[in-house]
């Protein structure tokens, strides 16, 4: 299994920016997707965005599109989530995850079958 270690979660004011990092023990050699989920208090888990390894294509949820950017440093096996123009509704625990398919980030299939980080709290105050 891929081991994922996440860092960067803090409290920030609305309109501010944060960058989360996710260090992977290894990036899988085959086709996979790596990205971020989040879970807000009292809500279900939501796919935020991901990168597909085969072609570098990205997907973002409508709620973060245009504000969040995912990038990767393959030499360092590290994934980043740059979050700009943060809103109070972005408050959640954020998880880095590797999945066999992008569809699992879209809400299809069982994402529990993938690898997960420990999660980091992001709090955006108004």
Phi, psi and omega in degrees: 000149176282132175262133184236130179236121187254151176208162172115356182285132178209188173259142182212156177280153176305139183092348181278184183230153176214153172233124174263145177239149178222111179267124181258143177296329178196145169271125181305146184282335183268183181292127181204174175236140177229137183186210189227140167246165171215156177221116178273158180303127177077007182237166179281171179287140184230133173288131181263313181177165181201167173240137175266130187293327189295321185229002179074009180292150181240155175225141176227147174291155181300330185289341182239352183303132181089347180245327182252147177223130177257135176218164180222148172246096186294331179294330181256003182052045184233138178248144180235147172234105176272121184244116179245164178048050184295146181239156177305327180288354173277353178299123184184170166272127182256135181237135170271144185207145169253139182224154178292330182223153175297328183305330181293333175285337180277352182104009178252144181079188185249101181293345177295346177284347180271186176263148187225148171278178181282344181092148178220139184277129171242124180238124179245119182260147182274000000 
